[in-house]
Coordinates of N, CA, C and O in Angstrom, one line a residue:
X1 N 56.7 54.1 -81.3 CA 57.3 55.1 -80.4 C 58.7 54.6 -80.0 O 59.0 53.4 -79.8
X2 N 59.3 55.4 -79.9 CA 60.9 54.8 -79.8 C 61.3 54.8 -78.2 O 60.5 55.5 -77.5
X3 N 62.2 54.2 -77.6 CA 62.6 54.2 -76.7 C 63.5 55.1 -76.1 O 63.5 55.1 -74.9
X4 N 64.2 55.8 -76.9 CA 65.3 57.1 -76.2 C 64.1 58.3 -76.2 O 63.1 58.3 -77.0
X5 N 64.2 59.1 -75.5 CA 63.5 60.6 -74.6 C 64.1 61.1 -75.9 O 65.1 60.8 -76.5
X6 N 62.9 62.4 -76.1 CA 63.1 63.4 -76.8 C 63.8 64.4 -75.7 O 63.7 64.3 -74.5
X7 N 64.5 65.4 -76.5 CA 64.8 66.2 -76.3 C 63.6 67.6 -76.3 O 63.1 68.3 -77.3
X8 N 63.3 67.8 -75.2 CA 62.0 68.7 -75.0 C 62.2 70.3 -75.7 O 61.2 70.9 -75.8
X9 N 63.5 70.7 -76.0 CA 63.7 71.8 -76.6 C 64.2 72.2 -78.3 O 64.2 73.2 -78.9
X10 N 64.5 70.6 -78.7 CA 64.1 70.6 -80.1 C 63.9 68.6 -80.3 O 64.5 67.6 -80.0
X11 N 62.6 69.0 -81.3 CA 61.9 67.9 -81.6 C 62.5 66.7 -82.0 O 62.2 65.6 -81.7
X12 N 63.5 67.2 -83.0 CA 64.3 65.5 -83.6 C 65.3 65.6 -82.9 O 66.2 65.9 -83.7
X13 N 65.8 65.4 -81.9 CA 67.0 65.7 -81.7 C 66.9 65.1 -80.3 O 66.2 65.6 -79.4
X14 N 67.7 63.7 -80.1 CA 67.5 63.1 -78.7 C 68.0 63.8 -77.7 O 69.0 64.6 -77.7
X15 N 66.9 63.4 -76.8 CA 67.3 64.0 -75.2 C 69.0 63.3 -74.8 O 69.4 62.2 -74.9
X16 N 69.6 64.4 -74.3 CA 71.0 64.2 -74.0 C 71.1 65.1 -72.4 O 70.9 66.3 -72.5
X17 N 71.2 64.6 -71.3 CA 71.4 65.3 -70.1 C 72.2 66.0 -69.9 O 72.0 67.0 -69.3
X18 N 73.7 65.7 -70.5 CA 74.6 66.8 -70.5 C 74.5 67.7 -71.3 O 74.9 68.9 -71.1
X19 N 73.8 67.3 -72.4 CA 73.7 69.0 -73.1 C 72.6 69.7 -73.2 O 72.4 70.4 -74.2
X20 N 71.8 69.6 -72.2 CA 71.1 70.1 -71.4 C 70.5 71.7 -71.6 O 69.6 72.2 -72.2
X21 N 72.2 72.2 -70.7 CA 72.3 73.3 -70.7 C 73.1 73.6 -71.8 O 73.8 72.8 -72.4
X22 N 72.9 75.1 -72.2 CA 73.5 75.9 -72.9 C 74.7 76.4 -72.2 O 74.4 76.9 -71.1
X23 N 76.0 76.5 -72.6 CA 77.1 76.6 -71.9 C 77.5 78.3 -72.0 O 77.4 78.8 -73.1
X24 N 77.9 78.9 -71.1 CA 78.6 79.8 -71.3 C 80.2 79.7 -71.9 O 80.5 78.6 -72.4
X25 N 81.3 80.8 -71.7 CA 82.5 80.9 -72.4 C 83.5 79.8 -71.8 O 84.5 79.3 -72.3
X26 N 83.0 79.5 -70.5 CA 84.1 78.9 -69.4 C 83.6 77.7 -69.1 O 84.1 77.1 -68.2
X27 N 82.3 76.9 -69.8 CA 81.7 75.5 -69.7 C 81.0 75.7 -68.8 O 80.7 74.5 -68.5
X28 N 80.4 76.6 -67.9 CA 79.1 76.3 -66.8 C 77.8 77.0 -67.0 O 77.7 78.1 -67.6
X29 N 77.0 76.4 -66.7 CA 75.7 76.9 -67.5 C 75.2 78.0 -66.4 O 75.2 77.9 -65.1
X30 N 74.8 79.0 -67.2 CA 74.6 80.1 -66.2 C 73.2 79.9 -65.4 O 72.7 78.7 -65.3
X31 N 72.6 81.0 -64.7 CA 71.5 80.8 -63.6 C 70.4 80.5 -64.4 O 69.6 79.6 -64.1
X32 N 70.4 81.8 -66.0 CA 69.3 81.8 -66.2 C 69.0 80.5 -67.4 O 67.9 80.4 -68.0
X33 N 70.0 79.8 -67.6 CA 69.7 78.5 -68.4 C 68.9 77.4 -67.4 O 68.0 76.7 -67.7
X34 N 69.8 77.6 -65.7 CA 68.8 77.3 -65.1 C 67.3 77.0 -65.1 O 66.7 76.0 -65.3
X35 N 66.8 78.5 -64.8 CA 65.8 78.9 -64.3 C 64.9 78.3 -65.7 O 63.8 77.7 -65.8
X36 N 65.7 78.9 -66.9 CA 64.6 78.6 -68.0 C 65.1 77.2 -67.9 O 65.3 77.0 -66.7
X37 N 65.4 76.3 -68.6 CA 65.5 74.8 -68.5 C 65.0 73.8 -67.7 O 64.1 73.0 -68.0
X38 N 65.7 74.0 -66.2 CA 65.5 73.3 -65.0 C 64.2 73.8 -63.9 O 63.5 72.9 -63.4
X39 N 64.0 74.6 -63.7 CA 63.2 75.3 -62.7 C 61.9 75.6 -63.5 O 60.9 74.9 -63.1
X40 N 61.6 76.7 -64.8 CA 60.3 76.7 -65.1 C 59.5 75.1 -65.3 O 58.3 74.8 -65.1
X41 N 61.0 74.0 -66.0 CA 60.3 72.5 -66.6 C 59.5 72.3 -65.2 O 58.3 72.7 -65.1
X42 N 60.0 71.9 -64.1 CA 59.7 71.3 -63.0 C 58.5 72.1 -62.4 O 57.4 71.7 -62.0
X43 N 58.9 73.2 -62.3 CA 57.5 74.1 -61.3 C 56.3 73.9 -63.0 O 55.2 74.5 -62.6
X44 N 56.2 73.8 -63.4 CA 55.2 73.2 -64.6 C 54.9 71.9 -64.7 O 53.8 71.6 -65.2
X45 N 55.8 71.1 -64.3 CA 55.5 70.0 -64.2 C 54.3 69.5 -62.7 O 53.3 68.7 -62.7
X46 N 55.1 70.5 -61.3 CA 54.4 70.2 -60.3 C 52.9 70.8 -60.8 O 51.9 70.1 -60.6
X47 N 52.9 71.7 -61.1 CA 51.6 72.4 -61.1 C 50.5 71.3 -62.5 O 49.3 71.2 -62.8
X48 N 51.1 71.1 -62.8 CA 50.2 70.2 -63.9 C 49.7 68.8 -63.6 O 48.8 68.3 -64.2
X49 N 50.3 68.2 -62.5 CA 50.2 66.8 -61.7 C 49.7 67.6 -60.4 O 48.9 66.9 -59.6
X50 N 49.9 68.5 -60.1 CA 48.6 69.1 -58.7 C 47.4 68.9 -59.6 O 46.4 68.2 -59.2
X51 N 47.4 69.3 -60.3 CA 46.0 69.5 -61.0 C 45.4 68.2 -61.4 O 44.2 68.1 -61.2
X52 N 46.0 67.4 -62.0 CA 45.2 66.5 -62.4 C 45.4 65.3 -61.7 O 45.2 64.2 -62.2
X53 N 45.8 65.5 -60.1 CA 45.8 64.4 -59.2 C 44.7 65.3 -58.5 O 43.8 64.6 -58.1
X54 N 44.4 66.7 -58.2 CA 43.4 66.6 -58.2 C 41.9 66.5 -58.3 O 41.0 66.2 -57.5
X55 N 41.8 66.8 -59.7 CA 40.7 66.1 -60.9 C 40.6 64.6 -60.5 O 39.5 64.2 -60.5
X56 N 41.6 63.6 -60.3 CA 41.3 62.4 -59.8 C 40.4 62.7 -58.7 O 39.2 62.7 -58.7
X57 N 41.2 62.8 -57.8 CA 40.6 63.4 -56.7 C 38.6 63.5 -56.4 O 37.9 62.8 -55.7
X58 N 38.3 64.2 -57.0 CA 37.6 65.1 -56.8 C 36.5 64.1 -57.9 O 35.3 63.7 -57.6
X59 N 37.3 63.8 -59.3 CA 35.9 62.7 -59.5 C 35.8 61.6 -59.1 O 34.8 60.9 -59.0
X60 N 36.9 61.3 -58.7 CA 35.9 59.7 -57.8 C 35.2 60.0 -56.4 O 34.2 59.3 -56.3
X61 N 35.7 61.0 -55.3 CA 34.8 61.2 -54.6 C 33.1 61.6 -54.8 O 32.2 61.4 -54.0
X62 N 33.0 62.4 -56.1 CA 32.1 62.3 -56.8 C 30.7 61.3 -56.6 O 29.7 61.2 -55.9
X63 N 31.4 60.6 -58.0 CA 31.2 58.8 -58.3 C 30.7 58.7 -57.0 O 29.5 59.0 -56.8
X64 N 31.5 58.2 -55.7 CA 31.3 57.7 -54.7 C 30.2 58.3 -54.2 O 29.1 57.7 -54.2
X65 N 30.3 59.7 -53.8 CA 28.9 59.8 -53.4 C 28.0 60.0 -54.0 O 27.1 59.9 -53.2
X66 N 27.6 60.2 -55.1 CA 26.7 60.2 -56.0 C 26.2 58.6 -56.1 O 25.0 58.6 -56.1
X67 N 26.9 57.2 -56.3 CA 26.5 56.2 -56.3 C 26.0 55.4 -55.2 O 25.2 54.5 -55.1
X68 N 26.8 56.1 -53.9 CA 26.7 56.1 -52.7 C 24.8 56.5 -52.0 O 24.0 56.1 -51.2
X69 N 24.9 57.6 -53.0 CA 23.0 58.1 -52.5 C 22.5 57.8 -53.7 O 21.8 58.6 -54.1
X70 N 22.7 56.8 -54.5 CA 21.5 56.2 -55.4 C 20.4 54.8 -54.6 O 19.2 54.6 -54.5
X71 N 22.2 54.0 -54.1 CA 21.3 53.0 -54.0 C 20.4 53.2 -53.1 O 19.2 53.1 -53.5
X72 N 20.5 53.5 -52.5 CA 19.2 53.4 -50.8 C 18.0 54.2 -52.0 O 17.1 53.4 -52.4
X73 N 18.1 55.3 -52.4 CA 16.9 55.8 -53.1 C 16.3 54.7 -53.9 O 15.2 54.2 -53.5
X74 N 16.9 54.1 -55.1 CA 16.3 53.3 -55.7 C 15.4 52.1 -54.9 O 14.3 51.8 -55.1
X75 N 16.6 51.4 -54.0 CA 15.8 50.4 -52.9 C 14.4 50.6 -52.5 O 13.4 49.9 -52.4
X76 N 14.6 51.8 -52.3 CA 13.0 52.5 -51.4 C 12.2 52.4 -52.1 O 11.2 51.8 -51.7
X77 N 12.4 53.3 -54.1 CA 11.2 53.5 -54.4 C 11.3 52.3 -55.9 O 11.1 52.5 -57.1
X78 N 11.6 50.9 -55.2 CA 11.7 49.9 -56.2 C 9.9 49.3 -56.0 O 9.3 49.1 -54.9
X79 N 9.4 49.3 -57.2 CA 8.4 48.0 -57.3 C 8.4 46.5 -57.3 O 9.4 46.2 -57.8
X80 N 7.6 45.5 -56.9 CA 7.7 44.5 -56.8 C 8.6 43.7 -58.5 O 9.5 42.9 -58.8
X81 N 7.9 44.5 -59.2 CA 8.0 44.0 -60.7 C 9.6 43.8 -61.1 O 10.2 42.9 -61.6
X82 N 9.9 45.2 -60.4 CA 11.7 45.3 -60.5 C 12.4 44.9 -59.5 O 13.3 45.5 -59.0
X83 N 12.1 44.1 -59.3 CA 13.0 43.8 -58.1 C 14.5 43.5 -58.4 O 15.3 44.0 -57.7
X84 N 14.8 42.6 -59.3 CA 15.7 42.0 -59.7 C 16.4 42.7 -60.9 O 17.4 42.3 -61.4
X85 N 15.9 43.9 -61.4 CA 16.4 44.9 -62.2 C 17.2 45.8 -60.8 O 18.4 45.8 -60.7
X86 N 16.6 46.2 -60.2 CA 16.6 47.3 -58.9 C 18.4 46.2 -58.2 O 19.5 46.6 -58.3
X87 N 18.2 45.0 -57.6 CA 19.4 44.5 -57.2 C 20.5 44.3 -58.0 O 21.6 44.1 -57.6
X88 N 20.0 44.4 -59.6 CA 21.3 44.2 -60.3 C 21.7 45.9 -60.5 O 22.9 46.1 -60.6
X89 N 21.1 47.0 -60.6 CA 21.6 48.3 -60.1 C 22.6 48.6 -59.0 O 23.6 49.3 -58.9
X90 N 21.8 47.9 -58.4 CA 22.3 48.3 -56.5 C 23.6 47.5 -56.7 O 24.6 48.1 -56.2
X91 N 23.8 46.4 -57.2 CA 25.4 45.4 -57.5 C 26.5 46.4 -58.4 O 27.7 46.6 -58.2
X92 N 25.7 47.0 -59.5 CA 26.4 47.8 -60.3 C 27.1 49.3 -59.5 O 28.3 49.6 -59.3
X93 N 25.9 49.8 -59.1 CA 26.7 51.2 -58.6 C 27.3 50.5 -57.2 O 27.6 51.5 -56.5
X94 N 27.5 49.8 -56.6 CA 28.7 49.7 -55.6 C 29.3 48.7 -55.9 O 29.7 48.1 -55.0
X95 N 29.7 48.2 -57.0 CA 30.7 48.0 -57.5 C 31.3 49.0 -58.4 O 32.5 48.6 -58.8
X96 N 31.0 50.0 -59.0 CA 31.6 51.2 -59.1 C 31.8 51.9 -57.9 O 32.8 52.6 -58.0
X97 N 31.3 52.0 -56.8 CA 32.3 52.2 -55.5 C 33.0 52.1 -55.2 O 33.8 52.9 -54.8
X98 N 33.2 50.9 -55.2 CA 34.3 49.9 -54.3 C 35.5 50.3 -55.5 O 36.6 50.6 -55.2
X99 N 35.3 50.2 -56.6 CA 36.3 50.6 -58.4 C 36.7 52.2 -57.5 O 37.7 52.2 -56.8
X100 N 36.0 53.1 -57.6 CA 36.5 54.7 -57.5 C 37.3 54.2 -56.2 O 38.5 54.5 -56.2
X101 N 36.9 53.4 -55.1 CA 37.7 53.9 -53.8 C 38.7 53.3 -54.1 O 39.7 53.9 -53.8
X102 N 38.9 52.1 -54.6 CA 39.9 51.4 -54.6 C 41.0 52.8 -55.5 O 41.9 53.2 -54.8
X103 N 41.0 53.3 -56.6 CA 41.6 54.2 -57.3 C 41.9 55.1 -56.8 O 42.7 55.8 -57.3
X104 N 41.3 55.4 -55.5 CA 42.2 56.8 -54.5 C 42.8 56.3 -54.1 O 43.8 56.9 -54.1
X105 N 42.8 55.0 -53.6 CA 43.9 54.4 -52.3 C 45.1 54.2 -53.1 O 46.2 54.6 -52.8
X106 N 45.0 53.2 -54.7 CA 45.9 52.5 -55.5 C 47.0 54.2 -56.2 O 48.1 54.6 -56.4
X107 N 45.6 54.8 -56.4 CA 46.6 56.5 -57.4 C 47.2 57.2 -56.0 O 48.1 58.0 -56.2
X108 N 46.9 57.1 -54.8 CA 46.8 58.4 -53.5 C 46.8 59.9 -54.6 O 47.7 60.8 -54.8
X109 N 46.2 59.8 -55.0 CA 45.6 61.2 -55.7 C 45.6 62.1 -55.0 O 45.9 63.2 -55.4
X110 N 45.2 61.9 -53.4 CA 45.0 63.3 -52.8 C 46.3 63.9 -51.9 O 46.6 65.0 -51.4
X111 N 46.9 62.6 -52.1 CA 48.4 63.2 -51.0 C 49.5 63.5 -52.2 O 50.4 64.3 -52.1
X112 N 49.3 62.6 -53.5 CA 50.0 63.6 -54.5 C 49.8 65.2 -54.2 O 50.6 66.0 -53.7
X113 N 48.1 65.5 -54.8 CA 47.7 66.7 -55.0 C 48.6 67.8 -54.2 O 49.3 68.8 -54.6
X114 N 48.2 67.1 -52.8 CA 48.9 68.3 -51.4 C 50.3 68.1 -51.8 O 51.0 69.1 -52.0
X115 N 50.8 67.0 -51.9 CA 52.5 67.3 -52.1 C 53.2 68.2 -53.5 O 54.1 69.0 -53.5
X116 N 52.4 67.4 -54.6 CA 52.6 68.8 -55.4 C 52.3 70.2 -55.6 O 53.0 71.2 -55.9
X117 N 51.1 70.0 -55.2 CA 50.9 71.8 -54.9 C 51.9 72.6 -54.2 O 52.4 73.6 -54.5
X118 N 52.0 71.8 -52.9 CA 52.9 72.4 -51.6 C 54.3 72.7 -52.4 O 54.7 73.8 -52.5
X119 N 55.0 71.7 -53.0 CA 56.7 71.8 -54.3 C 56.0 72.9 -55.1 O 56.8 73.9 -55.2
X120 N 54.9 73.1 -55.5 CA 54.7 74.4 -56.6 C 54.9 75.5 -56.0 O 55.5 76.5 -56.4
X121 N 54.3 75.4 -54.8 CA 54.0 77.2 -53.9 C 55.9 77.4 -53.3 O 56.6 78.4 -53.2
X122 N 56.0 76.3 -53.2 CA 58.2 76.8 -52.4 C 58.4 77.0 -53.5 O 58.4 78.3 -53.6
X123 N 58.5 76.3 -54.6 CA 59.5 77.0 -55.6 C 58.8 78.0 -56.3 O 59.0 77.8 -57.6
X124 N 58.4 78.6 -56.1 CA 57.1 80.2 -56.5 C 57.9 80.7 -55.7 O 58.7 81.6 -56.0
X125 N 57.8 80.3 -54.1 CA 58.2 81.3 -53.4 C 59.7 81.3 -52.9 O 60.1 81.9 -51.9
X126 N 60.4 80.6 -53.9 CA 61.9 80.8 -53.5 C 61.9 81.4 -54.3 O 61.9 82.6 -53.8
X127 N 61.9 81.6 -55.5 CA 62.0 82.0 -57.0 C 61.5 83.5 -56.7 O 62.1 84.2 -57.5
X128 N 60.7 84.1 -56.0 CA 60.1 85.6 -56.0 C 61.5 85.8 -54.5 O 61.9 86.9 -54.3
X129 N 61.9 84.9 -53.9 CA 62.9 85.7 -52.9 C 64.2 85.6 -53.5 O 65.1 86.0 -52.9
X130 N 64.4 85.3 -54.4 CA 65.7 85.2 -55.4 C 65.4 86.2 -55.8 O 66.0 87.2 -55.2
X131 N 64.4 86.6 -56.9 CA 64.4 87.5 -58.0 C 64.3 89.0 -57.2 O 64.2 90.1 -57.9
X132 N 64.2 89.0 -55.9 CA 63.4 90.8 -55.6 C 65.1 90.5 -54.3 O 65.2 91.4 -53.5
X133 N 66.0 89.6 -54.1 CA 66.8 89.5 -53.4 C 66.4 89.7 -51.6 O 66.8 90.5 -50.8
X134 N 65.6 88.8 -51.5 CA 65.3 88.8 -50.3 C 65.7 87.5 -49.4 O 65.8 86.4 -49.8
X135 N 65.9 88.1 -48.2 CA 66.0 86.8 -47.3 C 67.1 86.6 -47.1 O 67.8 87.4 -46.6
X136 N 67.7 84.8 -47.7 CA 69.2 84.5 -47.5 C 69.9 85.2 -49.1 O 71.0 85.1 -49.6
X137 N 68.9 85.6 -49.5 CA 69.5 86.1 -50.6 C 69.7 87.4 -50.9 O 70.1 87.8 -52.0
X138 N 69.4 88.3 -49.7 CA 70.2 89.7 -49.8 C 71.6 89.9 -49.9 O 72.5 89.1 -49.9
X139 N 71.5 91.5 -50.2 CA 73.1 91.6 -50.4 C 73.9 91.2 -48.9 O 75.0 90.8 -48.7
X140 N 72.7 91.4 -47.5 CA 73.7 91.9 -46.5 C 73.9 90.0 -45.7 O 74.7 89.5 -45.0
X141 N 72.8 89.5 -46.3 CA 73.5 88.1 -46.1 C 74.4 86.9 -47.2 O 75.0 85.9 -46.9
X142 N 74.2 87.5 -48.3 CA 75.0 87.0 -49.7 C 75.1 88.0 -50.8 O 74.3 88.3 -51.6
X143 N 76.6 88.3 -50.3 CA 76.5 89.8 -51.2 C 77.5 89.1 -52.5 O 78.0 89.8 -53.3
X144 N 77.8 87.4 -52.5 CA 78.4 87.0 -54.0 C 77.2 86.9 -54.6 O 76.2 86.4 -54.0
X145 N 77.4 87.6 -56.0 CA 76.1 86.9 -57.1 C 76.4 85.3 -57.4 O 75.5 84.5 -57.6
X146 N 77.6 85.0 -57.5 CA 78.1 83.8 -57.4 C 77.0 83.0 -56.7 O 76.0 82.6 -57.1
X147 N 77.3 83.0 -55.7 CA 76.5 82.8 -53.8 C 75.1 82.6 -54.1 O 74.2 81.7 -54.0
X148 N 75.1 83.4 -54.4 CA 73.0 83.4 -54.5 C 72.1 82.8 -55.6 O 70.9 82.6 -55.6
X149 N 73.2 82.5 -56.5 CA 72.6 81.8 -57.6 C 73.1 80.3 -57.4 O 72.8 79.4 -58.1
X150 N 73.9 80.3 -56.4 CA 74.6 78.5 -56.0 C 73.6 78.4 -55.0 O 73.0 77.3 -55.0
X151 N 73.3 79.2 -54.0 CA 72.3 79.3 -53.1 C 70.8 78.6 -53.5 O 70.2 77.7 -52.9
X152 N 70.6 79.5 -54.5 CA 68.9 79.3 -55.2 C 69.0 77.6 -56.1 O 68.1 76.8 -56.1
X153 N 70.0 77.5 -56.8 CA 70.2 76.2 -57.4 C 69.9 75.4 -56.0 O 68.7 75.1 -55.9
X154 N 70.8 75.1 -54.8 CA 70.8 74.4 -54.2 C 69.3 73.8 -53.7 O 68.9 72.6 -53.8
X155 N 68.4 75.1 -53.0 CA 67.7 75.2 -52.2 C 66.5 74.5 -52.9 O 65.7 73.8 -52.4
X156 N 66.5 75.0 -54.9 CA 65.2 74.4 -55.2 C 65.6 72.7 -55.9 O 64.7 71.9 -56.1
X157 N 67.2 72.4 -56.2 CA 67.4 70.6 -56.2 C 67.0 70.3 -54.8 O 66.5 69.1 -54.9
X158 N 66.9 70.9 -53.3 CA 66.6 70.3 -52.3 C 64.9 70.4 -52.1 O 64.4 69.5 -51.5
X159 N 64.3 71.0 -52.3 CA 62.6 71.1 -52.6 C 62.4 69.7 -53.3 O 61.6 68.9 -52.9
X160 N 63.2 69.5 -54.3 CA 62.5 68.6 -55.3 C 63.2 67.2 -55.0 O 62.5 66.2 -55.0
X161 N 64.4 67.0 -54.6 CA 64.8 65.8 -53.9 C 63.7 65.5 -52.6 O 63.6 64.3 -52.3
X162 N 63.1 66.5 -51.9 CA 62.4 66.3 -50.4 C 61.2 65.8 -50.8 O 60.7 64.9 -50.2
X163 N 60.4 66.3 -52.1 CA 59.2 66.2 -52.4 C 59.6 64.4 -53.2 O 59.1 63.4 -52.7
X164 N 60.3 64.3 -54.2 CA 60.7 63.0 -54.8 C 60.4 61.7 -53.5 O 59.7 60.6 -53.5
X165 N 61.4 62.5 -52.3 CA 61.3 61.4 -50.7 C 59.6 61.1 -50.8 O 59.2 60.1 -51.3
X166 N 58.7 62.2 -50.2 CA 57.9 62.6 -49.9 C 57.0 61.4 -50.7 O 56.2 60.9 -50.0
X167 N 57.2 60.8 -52.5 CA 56.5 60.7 -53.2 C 56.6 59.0 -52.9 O 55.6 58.2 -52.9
X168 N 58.2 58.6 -52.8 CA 58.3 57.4 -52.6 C 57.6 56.9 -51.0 O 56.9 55.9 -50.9
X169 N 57.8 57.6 -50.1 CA 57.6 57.2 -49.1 C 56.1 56.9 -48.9 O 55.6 55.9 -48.4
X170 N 55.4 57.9 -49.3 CA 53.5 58.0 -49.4 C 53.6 56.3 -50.5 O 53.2 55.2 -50.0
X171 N 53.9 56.4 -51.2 CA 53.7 55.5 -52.4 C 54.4 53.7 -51.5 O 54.2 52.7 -52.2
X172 N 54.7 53.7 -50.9 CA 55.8 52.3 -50.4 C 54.4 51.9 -49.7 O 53.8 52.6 -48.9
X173 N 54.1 50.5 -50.2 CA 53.2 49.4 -49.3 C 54.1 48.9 -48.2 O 55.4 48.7 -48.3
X174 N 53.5 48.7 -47.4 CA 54.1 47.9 -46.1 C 53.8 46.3 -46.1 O 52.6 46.0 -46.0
X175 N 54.7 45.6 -46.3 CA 54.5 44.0 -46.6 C 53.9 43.8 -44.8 O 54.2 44.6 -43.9
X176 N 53.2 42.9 -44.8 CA 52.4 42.3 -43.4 C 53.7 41.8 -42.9 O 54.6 41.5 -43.7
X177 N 53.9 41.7 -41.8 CA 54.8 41.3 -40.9 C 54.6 39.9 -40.6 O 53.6 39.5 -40.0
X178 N 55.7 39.0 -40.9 CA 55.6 38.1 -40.4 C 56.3 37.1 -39.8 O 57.4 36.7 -39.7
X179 N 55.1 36.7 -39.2 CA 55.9 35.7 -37.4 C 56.0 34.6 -37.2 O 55.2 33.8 -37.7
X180 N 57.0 34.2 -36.4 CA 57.8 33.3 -36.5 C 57.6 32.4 -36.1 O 56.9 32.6 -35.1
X181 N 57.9 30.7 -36.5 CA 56.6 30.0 -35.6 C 57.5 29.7 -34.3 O 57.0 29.2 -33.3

């Protein structure tokens, strides 16, 4: 596997950031190189990492309770004979407990989930008040097309810079504090 990024719009051909966009006559890439390039990659991207931070999600809490109401059952209805089969059970499924919980805390799968979903539904719903020109994006509050397409650029690089914050901040451990002698 090589080290330079493909280019996601054609296969042999290394990924290059400035040539990104497709240029119009005067060198600036128009809205809808945008929208197709920059905006659908990303709102596909959020919605594909909602989903499968919440599939994390959802199977380890699973696991957890499911391994969670084994042991006490088995304890109860163990025989003398098994005893020592029955405690090396009871060792196994909660130490696959303590494995699933530790993998929500280490992935936060579930504050991913909410933070991507939440970046998918804004930029859905900036993207439907651009396209039907609603809001700050009417004629009677931005009557440049210019305006509204620098507008809608701005508002969804600021969705995804707030969510990026959003991702480092959940994600940053706190070193223990320490005191002085």
């Amino acid at each position: 596997m090589s080290d330079s990024k493909e280019n996601p719009n054609h296969k042999n051909k290394p990924y290059d950031p400035i040539k990104y966009y497709e240029f119009i006559n005067d060198g600036s890439p128009t809205i809808q190189n945008y929208i197709d390039k920059r905006f659908k990659d990303q709102l596909k991207w959020y919605e594909d990492h909602a989903k499968s931070s919440m599939i994390k999600y959802y199977t380890c809490h699973v696991v957890i309770v499911f391994f969670g109401a084994i042991i006490p059952i088995i304890n109860v209805f163990s025989l003398a004979a098994d005893a020592f089969m029955i405690r090396v059970l009871s060792s196994l499924f909660g130490g696959t407990i303590i494995v699933a919980t530790g993998l929500l805390q280490l992935t936060k799968a579930y504050e991913n989930w909410i933070n991507y979903r939440s970046t998918a539904e804004q930029l859905k719903q900036e993207y439907q008040l651009f396209a039907l020109k609603a809001e700050d994006y009417s004629d009677e509050k931005t009557p440049n097309k210019d305006s509204k397409d620098r507008l809608f650029v701005e508002k969804v690089e600021s969705m995804i810079r707030l969510e990026g914050k959003k991702y480092l901040s959940t994600h940053q451990y706190s070193q223990p504090k320490q005191t002085q002698p």
